[in-house]
PDB file of C-alpha atoms in Angstrom:
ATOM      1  CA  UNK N   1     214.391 113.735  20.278  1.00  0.00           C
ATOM      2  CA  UNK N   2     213.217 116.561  18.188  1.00  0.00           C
ATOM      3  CA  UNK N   3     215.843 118.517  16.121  1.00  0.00           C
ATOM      4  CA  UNK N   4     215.953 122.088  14.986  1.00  0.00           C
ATOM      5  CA  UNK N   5     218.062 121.985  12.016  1.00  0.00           C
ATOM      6  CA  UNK N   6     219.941 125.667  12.035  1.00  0.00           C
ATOM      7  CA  UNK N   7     222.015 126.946   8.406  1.00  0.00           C
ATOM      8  CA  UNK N   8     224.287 127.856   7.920  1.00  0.00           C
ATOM      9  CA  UNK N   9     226.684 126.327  10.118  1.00  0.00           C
ATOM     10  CA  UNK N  10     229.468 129.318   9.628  1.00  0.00           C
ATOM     11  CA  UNK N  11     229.503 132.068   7.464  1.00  0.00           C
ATOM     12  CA  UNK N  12     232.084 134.937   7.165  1.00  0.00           C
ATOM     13  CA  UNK N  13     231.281 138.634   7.317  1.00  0.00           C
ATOM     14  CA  UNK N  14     232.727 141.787   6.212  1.00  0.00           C
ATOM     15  CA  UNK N  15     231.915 144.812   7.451  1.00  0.00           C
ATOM     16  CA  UNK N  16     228.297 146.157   6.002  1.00  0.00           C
ATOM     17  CA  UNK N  17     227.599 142.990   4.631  1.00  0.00           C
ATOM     18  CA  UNK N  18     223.835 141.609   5.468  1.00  0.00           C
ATOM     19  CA  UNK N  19     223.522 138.166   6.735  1.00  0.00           C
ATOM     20  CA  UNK N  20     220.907 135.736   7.238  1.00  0.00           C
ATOM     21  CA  UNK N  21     220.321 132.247   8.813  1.00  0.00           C
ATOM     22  CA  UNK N  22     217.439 130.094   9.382  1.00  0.00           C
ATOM     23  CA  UNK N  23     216.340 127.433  11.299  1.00  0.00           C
ATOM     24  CA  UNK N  24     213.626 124.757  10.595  1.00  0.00           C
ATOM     25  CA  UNK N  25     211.747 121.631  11.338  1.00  0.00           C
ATOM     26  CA  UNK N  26     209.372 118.667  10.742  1.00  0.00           C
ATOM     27  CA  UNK N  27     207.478 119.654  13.676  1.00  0.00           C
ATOM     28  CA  UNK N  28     205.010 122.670  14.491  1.00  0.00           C
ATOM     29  CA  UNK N  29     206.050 125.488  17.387  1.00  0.00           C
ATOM     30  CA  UNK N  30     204.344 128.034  19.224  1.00  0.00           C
ATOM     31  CA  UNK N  31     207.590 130.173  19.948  1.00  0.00           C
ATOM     32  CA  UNK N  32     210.773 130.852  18.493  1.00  0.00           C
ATOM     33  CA  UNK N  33     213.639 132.855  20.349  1.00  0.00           C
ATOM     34  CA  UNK N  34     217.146 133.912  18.494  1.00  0.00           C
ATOM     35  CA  UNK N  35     219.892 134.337  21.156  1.00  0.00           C
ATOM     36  CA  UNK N  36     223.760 135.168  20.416  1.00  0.00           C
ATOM     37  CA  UNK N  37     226.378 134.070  22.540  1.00  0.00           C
ATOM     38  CA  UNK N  38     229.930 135.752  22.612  1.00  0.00           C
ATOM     39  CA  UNK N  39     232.862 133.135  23.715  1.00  0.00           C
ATOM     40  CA  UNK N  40     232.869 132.695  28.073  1.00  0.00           C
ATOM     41  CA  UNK N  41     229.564 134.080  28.041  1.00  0.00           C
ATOM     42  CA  UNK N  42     226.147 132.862  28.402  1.00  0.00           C
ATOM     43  CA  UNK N  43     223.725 133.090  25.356  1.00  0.00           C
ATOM     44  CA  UNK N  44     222.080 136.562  25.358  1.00  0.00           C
ATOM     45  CA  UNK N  45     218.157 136.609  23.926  1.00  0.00           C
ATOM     46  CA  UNK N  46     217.822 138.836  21.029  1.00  0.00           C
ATOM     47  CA  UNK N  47     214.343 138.623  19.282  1.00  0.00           C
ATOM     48  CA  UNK N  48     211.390 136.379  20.773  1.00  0.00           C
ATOM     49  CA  UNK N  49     208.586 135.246  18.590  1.00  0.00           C
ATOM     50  CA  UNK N  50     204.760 134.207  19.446  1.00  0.00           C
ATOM     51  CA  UNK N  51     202.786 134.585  16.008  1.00  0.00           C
ATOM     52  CA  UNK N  52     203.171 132.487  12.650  1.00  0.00           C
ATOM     53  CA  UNK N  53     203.936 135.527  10.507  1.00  0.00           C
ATOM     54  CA  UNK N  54     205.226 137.847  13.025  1.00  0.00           C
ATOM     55  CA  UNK N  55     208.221 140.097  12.284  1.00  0.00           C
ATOM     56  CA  UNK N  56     209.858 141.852  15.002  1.00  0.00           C
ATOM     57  CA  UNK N  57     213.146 143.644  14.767  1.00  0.00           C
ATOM     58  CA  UNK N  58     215.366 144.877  17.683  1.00  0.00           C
ATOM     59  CA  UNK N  59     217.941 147.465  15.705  1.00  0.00           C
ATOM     60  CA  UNK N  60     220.041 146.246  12.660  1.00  0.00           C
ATOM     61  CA  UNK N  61     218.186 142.620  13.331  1.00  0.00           C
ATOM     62  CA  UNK N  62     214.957 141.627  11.955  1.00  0.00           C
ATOM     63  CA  UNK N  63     213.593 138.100  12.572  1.00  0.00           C
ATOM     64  CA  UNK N  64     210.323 136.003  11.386  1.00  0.00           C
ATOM     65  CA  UNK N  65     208.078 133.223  12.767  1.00  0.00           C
ATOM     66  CA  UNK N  66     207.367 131.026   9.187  1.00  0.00           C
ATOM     67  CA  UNK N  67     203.947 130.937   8.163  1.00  0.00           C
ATOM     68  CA  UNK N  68     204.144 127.195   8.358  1.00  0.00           C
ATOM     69  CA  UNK N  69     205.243 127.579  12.143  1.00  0.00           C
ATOM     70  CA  UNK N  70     208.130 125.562  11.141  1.00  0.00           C
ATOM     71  CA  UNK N  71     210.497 127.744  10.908  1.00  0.00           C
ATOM     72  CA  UNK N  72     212.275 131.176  11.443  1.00  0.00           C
ATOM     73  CA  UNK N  73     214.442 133.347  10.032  1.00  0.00           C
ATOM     74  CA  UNK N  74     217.031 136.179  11.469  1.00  0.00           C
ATOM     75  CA  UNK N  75     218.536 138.663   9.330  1.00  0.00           C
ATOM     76  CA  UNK N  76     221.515 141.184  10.420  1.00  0.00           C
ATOM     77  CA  UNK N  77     221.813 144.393   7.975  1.00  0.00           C
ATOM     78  CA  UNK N  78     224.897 146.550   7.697  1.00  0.00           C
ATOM     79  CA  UNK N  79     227.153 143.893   9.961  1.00  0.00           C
ATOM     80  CA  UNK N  80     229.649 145.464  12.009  1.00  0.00           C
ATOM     81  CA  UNK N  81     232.435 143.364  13.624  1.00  0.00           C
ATOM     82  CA  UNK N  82     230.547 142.995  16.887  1.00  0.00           C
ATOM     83  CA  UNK N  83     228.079 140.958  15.309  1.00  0.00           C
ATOM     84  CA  UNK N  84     230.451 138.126  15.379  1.00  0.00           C
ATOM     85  CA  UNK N  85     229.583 135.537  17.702  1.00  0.00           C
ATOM     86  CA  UNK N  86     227.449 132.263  17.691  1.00  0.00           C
ATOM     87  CA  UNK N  87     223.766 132.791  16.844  1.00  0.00           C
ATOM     88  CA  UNK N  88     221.046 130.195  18.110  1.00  0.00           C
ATOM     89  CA  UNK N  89     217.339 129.968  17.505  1.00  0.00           C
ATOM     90  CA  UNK N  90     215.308 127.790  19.799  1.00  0.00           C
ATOM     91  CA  UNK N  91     211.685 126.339  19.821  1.00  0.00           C
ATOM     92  CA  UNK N  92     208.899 125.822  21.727  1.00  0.00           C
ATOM     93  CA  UNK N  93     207.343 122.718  20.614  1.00  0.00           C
ATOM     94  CA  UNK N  94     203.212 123.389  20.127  1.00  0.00           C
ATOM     95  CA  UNK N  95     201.797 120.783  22.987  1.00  0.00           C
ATOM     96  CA  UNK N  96     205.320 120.756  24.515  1.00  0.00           C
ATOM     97  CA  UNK N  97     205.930 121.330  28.417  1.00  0.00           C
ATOM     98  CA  UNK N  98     206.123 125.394  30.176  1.00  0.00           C
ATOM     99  CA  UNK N  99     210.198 126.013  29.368  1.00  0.00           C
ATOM    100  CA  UNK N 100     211.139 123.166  27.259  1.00  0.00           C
ATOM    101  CA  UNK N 101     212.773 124.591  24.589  1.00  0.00           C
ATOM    102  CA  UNK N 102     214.225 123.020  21.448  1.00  0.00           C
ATOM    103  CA  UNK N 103     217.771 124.850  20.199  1.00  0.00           C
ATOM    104  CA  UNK N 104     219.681 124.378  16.886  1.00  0.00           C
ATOM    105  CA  UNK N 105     223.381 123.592  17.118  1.00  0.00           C
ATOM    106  CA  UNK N 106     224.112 127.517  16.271  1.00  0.00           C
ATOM    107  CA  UNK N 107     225.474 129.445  12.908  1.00  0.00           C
ATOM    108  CA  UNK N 108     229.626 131.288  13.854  1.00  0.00           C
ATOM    109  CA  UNK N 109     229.545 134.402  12.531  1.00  0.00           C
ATOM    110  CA  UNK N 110     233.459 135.192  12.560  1.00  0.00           C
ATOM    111  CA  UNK N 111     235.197 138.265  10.538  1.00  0.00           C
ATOM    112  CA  UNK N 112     236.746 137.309   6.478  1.00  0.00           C
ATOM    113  CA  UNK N 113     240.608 137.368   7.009  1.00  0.00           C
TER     114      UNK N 113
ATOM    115  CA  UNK L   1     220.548 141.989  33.213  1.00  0.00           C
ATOM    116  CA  UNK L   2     218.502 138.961  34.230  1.00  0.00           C
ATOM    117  CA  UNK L   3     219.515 138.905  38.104  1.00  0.00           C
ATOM    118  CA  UNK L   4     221.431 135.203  37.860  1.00  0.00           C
ATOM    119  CA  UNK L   5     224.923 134.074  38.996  1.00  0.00           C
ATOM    120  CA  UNK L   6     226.422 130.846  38.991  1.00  0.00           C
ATOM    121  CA  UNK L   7     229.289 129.675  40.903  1.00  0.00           C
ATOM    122  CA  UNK L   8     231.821 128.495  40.987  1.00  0.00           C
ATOM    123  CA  UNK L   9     232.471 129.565  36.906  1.00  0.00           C
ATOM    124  CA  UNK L  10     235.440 127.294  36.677  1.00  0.00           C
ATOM    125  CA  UNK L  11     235.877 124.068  38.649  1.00  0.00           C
ATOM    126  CA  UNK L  12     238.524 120.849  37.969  1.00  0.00           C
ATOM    127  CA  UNK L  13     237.376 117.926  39.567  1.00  0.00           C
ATOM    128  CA  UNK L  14     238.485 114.193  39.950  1.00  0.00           C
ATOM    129  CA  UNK L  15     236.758 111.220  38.603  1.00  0.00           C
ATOM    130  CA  UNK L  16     234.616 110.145  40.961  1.00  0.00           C
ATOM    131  CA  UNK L  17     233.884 113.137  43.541  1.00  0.00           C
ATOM    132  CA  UNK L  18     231.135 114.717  43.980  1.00  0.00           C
ATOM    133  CA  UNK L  19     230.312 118.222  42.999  1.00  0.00           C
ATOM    134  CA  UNK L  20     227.597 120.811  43.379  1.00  0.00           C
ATOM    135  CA  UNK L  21     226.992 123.815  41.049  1.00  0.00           C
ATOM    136  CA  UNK L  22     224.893 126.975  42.303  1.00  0.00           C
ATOM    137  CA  UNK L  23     222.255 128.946  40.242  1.00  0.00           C
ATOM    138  CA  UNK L  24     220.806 132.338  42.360  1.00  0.00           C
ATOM    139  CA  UNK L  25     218.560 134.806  40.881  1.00  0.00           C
ATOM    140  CA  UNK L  26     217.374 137.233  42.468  1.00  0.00           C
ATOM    141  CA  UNK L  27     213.901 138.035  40.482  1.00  0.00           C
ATOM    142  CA  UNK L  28     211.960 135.733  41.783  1.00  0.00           C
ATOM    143  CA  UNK L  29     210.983 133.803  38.589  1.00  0.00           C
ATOM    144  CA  UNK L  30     209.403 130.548  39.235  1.00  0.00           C
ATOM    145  CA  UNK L  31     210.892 128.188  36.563  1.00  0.00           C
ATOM    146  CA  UNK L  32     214.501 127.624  36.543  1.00  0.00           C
ATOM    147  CA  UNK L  33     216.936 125.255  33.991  1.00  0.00           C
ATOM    148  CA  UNK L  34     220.086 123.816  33.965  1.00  0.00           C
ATOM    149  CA  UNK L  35     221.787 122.966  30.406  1.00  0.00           C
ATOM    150  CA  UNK L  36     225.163 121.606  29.749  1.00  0.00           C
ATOM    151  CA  UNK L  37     226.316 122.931  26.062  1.00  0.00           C
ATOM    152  CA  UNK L  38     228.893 120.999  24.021  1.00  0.00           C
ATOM    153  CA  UNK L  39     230.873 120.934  20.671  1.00  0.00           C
ATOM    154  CA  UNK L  40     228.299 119.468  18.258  1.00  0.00           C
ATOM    155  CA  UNK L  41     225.459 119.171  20.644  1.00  0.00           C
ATOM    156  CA  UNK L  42     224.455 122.626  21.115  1.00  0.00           C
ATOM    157  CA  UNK L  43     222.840 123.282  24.702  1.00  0.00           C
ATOM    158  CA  UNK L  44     221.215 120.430  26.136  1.00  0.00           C
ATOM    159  CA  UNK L  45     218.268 120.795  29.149  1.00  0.00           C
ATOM    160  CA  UNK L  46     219.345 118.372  32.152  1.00  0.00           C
ATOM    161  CA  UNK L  47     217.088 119.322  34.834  1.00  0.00           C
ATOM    162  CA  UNK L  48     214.037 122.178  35.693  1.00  0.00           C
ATOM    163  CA  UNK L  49     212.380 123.296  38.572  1.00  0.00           C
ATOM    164  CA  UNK L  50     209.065 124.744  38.405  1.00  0.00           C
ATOM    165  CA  UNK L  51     208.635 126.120  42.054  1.00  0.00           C
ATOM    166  CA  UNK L  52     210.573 125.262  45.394  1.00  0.00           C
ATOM    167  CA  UNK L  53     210.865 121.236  45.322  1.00  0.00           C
ATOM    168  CA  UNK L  54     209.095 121.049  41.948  1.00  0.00           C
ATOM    169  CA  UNK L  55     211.558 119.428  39.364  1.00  0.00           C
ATOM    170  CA  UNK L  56     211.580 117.354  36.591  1.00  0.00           C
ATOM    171  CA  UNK L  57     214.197 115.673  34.395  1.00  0.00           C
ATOM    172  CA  UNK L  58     215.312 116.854  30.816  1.00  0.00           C
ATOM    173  CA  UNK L  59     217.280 115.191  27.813  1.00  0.00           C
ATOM    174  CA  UNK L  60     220.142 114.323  29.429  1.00  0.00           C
ATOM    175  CA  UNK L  61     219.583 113.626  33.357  1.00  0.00           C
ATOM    176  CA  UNK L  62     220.874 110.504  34.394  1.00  0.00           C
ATOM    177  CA  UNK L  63     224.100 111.372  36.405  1.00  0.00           C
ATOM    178  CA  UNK L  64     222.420 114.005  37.818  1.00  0.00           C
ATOM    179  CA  UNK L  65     220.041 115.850  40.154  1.00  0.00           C
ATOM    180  CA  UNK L  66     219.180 118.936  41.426  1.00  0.00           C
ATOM    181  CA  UNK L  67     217.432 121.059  44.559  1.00  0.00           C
ATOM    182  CA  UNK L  68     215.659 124.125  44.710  1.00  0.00           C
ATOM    183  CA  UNK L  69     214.868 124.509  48.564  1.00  0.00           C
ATOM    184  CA  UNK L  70     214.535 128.256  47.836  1.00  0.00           C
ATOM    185  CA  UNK L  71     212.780 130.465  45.096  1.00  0.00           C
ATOM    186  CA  UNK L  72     216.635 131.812  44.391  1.00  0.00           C
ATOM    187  CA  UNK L  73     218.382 128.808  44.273  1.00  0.00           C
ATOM    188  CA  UNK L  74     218.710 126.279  42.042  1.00  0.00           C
ATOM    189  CA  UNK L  75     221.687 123.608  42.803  1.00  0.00           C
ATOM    190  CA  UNK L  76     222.971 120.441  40.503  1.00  0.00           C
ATOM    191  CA  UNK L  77     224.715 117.878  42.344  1.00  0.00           C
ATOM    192  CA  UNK L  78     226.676 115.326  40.127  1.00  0.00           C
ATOM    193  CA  UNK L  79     227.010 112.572  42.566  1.00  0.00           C
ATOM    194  CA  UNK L  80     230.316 111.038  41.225  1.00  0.00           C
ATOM    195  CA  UNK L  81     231.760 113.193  38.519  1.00  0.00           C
ATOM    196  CA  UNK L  82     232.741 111.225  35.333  1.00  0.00           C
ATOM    197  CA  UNK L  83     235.097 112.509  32.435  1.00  0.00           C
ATOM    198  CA  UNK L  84     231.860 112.371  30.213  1.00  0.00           C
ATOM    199  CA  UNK L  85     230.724 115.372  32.316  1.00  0.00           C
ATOM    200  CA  UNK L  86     233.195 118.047  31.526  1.00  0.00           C
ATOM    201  CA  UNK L  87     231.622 120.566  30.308  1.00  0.00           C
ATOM    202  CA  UNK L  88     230.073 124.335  29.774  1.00  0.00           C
ATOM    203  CA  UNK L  89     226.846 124.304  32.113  1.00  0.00           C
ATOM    204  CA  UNK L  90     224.455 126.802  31.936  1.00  0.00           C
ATOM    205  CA  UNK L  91     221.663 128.468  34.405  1.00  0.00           C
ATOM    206  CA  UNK L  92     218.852 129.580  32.763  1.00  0.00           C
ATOM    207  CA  UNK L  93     215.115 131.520  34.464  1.00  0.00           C
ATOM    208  CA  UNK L  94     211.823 132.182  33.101  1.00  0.00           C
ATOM    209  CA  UNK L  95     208.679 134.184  34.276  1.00  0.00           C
ATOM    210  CA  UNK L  96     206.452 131.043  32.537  1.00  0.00           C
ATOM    211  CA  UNK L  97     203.128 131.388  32.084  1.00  0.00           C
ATOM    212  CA  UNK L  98     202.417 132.767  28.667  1.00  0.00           C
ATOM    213  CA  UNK L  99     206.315 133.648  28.335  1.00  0.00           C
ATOM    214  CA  UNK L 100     208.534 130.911  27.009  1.00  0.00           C
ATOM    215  CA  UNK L 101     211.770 133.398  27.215  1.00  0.00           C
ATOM    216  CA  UNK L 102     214.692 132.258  28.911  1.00  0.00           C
ATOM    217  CA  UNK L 103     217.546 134.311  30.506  1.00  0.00           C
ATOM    218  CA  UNK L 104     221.364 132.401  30.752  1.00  0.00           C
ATOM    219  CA  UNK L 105     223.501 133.077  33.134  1.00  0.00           C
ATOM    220  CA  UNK L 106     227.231 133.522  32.947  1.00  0.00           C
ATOM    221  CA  UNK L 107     228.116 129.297  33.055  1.00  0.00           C
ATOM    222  CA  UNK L 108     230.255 127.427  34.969  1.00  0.00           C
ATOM    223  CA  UNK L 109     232.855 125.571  32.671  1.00  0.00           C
ATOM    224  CA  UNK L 110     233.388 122.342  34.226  1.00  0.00           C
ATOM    225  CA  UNK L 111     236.796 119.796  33.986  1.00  0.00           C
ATOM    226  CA  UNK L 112     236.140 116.274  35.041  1.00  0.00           C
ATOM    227  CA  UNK L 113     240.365 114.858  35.037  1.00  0.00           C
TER     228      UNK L 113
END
């Protein structure tokens, strides 16, 4: 099936750090969503994306639908240790079914020892 | 909040029963998902309904199927559980329409023995 291939995998923050991770394709989508999910918990949406271009930010995240509409980006500025968690984008396939959505395999955000 | 609880959250099951997993929401949102997420497979769609008795397979169906008799309830029967099946599974709603957003509920972590 179609893949969303999300990077990095893992990454390791310190405090006020900025962080970013991407996610990207072969294939063309009309939506991109960036959720987080903290461990026992269900993944939380965070930013939702409908325009090639578009850059929306919800607090210390910022997030962009690729010109190309095959890809996205999320940024975090100033990290604090809440941020940790797993992050996951997920597409909606251009042409593809009402709900269908397409997710990477997520990027762990844990705290440097 | 998005309204949805699942239940039971944590079940242990024998090979070979059958088992039923609940999703209620109580906004009225016509499309409802269930997912199963793994280690290294990220969350994968098993079944959505589109409207009471409207459903349709996902990715990863076979073993499965589901009901939705009501708008706020969305149940996934696995008809003889297999150790394949452990596993995180995951509620999910959406408005639809122009809005590809989906809302998770809380999971139900599943152990097949």
């Amino acid at each position: 099936g179609q893949q969303l291939n999300q990077s990095p995998q893992s990454m390791f923050i310190q405090e006020g750090e900025d962080v970013s991770m991407n996610c990207t394709s072969s294939s063309i989508f009309n939506t991109w969503l960036w959720y987080k999910q903290d461990p026992g918990e269900g993944p939380v949406l965070l930013i939702a994306l409908y325009k090639a271009g578009e850059l929306t930010s919800n607090g210390r995240l910022t997030a962009q639908f690729g010109i190309t509409r095959k890809d996205s980006f999320l940024n975090i500025s100033a990290s604090i240790p809440s941020d940790v968690g797993i992050y996951f984008c997920a597409g909606q396939l251009y042409g593809g079914s009402q709900g269908n959505l397409i997710f990477g395999k997520g990027t762990k955000l844990s705290v440097k020892p | 909040d998005a309204g949805i609880t699942q239940s039971p959250r944590h079940k242990v099951t024998e090979t070979g029963t059958p088992v039923t997993l609940r999703c209620h929401q109580t906004e009225n949102h016509r499309y409802m998902y269930w997912y199963r997420q793994d280690p290294g497979h990220g969350l994968r769609l098993i079944h959505y309904s589109y409207g009471v008795k409207d459903t349709d397979k996902g990715e990863v169906s076979d073993g499965y199927s589901v009901s939705r008799s009501k708008t706020e309830d969305f149940l996934l029967t696995l008809e003889s559980a297999t150790s394949s099946q452990t596993s995180v599974y995951f509620c999910a709603i959406s408005y639809g329409g122009a809005s590809y957003e989906q809302y998770f509920g809380p999971g139900t972590r599943l152990t097949v023995t």
